[in-house]
Amino acid sequence: MSVSTSFPENRPAEAGEAAGTGETGETGEEGIAVVTVDFPPVNALPVAGWYALAEAVRAAGRDPRARCVVLAAEGRGFNAGVDIKEIQARGSRALIGANRGCYEAFAAVYECAVPVVAAVQGFCLGGGIGLVGNADVIVASEDATFGLPELDRGALGAATHLARLVPQHLMRALYYTARTVSAAELHRYGSVWRVVPRGELRTAALELAREIAAKDGELVRLAKAAINGIDPVDVRRSYRFEQGFTYEASTAGAADRVRDTFGKEGAE
């Protein structure tokens, strides 16, 4: 598993752009940090992975060079939530760890000192919704789908974040049915900024990040704090409330009853 942070290399200056300092005739990606998750096969993160992601995002925001963070992933999809197999193997200790790790990772995105642009490809499920729901802006590939299969996985949570992406009644329908919604649909609701072919996703995310990073760094950080301060819902407290029901479902046995069917769907 890897969670890496990078500042993209310089790119050639485009027509009409001022060249950067130096004699190369290039403009650098000054102010942009890219945090990339790569955990094959589906980016379903174990407990340690959620904590590593949280620290990477927080560290990127603390870096004085950063004025925008791009949160991206390698592989088939953006994020498939928690590692269910780890919870099956380790029981309540892994469940508590996953709860706390997700809580920290989601909070890290929301509280990042600079705006976070989520670049989403393929599936964005479970914990992935927590990440993008707390991001400032979402850019998605045409094949991106978003959903909370929690009721099919013996868990509850992240309705807090799904409610930031779709209207209330649709959120409830998606939550109860475990259905997904496409990037194009979220674009119509205004929660996805732009939908592009998969091969253009990173470019599109960096283009938006570049526009944000061109602003005064101090003002951008103040703007992030100000916008968070006027949110009508305290996302940390709201999500923590949901997590209590996840634990209740586990202690009551309902979670294990459903979770034990994971990976066995369609088996004879």
Short mmCIF file of C-alpha atoms in Angstrom, two decimals, residues 46-166:
data_model
loop_
_atom_site.label_atom_id
_atom_site.label_comp_id
_atom_site.label_asym_id
_atom_site.label_seq_id
_atom_site.Cartn_x
_atom_site.Cartn_y
_atom_site.Cartn_z
CA PRO A 46 -7.07 -1.15 6.00
CA VAL A 47 -6.96 0.68 9.32
CA ALA A 48 -3.35 1.77 8.85
CA GLY A 49 -4.18 3.08 5.40
CA TRP A 50 -6.82 5.48 6.67
CA TYR A 51 -4.41 6.92 9.23
CA ALA A 52 -1.66 7.22 6.59
CA LEU A 53 -4.04 9.06 4.28
CA ALA A 54 -5.10 11.41 7.07
CA GLU A 55 -1.51 12.28 7.87
CA ALA A 56 -0.60 12.78 4.20
CA VAL A 57 -3.46 15.23 3.64
CA ARG A 58 -2.75 17.14 6.84
CA ALA A 59 0.96 17.31 6.04
CA ALA A 60 0.24 18.56 2.53
CA GLY A 61 -1.96 21.32 3.91
CA ARG A 62 0.68 22.31 6.45
CA ASP A 63 3.36 22.64 3.78
CA PRO A 64 3.92 26.37 3.26
CA ARG A 65 4.33 25.74 -0.48
CA ALA A 66 0.79 24.42 -0.84
CA ARG A 67 -2.21 26.52 -1.81
CA CYS A 68 -4.29 23.61 -3.11
CA VAL A 69 -4.24 19.82 -2.63
CA VAL A 70 -5.37 17.31 -5.25
CA LEU A 71 -6.57 14.02 -3.76
CA ALA A 72 -6.24 11.25 -6.34
CA ALA A 73 -5.90 7.48 -6.63
CA GLU A 74 -4.32 4.90 -8.89
CA GLY A 75 -6.01 1.76 -10.15
CA ARG A 76 -9.50 0.65 -11.02
CA GLY A 77 -11.36 3.05 -8.76
CA PHE A 78 -10.93 5.98 -6.42
CA ASN A 79 -11.87 4.22 -3.19
CA ALA A 80 -13.89 1.16 -2.16
CA GLY A 81 -14.18 2.02 1.52
CA VAL A 82 -12.77 -0.03 4.38
CA ASP A 83 -11.11 -3.42 4.09
CA ILE A 84 -14.02 -5.69 5.06
CA LYS A 85 -11.76 -8.74 5.15
CA GLU A 86 -9.59 -7.10 7.81
CA ILE A 87 -12.67 -6.52 9.97
CA GLN A 88 -13.80 -10.11 9.43
CA ALA A 89 -10.39 -11.36 10.49
CA ARG A 90 -9.76 -9.07 13.47
CA GLY A 91 -13.28 -8.39 14.72
CA SER A 92 -14.14 -5.50 16.99
CA ARG A 93 -10.58 -4.19 17.26
CA ALA A 94 -10.45 -3.68 13.50
CA LEU A 95 -13.94 -2.19 13.50
CA ILE A 96 -12.98 0.39 16.11
CA GLY A 97 -9.76 1.08 14.22
CA ALA A 98 -11.60 1.53 10.93
CA ASN A 99 -14.12 3.87 12.58
CA ARG A 100 -11.38 6.02 14.04
CA GLY A 101 -9.23 5.89 10.92
CA CYS A 102 -12.08 6.96 8.65
CA TYR A 103 -13.01 9.70 11.09
CA GLU A 104 -9.46 11.05 10.96
CA ALA A 105 -9.14 10.81 7.18
CA PHE A 106 -12.47 12.50 6.51
CA ALA A 107 -11.66 15.23 9.01
CA ALA A 108 -8.21 15.72 7.48
CA VAL A 109 -9.77 16.47 4.09
CA TYR A 110 -12.35 18.82 5.55
CA GLU A 111 -9.89 20.60 7.84
CA CYS A 112 -7.00 20.73 5.37
CA ALA A 113 -5.62 24.25 5.58
CA VAL A 114 -6.04 24.73 1.83
CA PRO A 115 -8.77 23.69 -0.63
CA VAL A 116 -8.87 20.01 -1.60
CA VAL A 117 -9.81 18.95 -5.14
CA ALA A 118 -10.85 15.29 -5.37
CA ALA A 119 -10.03 13.58 -8.68
CA VAL A 120 -12.40 10.61 -8.85
CA GLN A 121 -12.27 7.73 -11.31
CA GLY A 122 -14.24 4.49 -11.37
CA PHE A 123 -15.98 3.56 -8.16
CA CYS A 124 -16.21 5.84 -5.14
CA LEU A 125 -17.93 3.84 -2.42
CA GLY A 126 -18.33 3.85 1.35
CA GLY A 127 -15.35 5.66 2.79
CA GLY A 128 -14.73 7.19 -0.60
CA ILE A 129 -17.95 9.16 -0.15
CA GLY A 130 -16.63 10.43 3.16
CA LEU A 131 -13.51 11.73 1.42
CA VAL A 132 -15.16 13.42 -1.56
CA GLY A 133 -18.11 14.67 0.48
CA ASN A 134 -15.63 16.59 2.62
CA ALA A 135 -13.54 17.81 -0.32
CA ASP A 136 -13.93 21.36 -1.57
CA VAL A 137 -14.38 20.47 -5.24
CA ILE A 138 -14.82 17.22 -7.18
CA VAL A 139 -13.61 16.50 -10.70
CA ALA A 140 -14.70 13.09 -11.99
CA SER A 141 -14.14 10.79 -14.93
CA GLU A 142 -17.06 9.75 -17.09
CA ASP A 143 -17.00 6.23 -15.62
CA ALA A 144 -17.12 7.42 -11.99
CA THR A 145 -19.94 6.15 -9.77
CA PHE A 146 -20.72 7.17 -6.21
CA GLY A 147 -22.59 5.27 -3.52
CA LEU A 148 -22.90 3.91 0.00
CA PRO A 149 -23.27 0.10 0.02
CA GLU A 150 -23.14 0.20 3.83
CA LEU A 151 -26.38 -1.70 4.44
CA ASP A 152 -25.03 -4.51 2.27
CA ARG A 153 -21.73 -4.54 4.18
CA GLY A 154 -22.93 -4.62 7.78
CA ALA A 155 -22.11 -0.98 8.45
CA LEU A 156 -23.66 2.47 8.78
CA GLY A 157 -22.20 5.87 8.20
CA ALA A 158 -21.19 8.61 5.73
CA ALA A 159 -24.78 9.72 5.13
CA THR A 160 -23.38 12.98 6.48
CA HIS A 161 -21.16 13.20 3.42
CA LEU A 162 -23.59 11.81 0.84
CA ALA A 163 -26.01 14.55 1.94
CA ARG A 164 -23.41 17.08 0.80
CA LEU A 165 -23.58 15.62 -2.72
CA VAL A 166 -27.29 15.03 -3.38
#
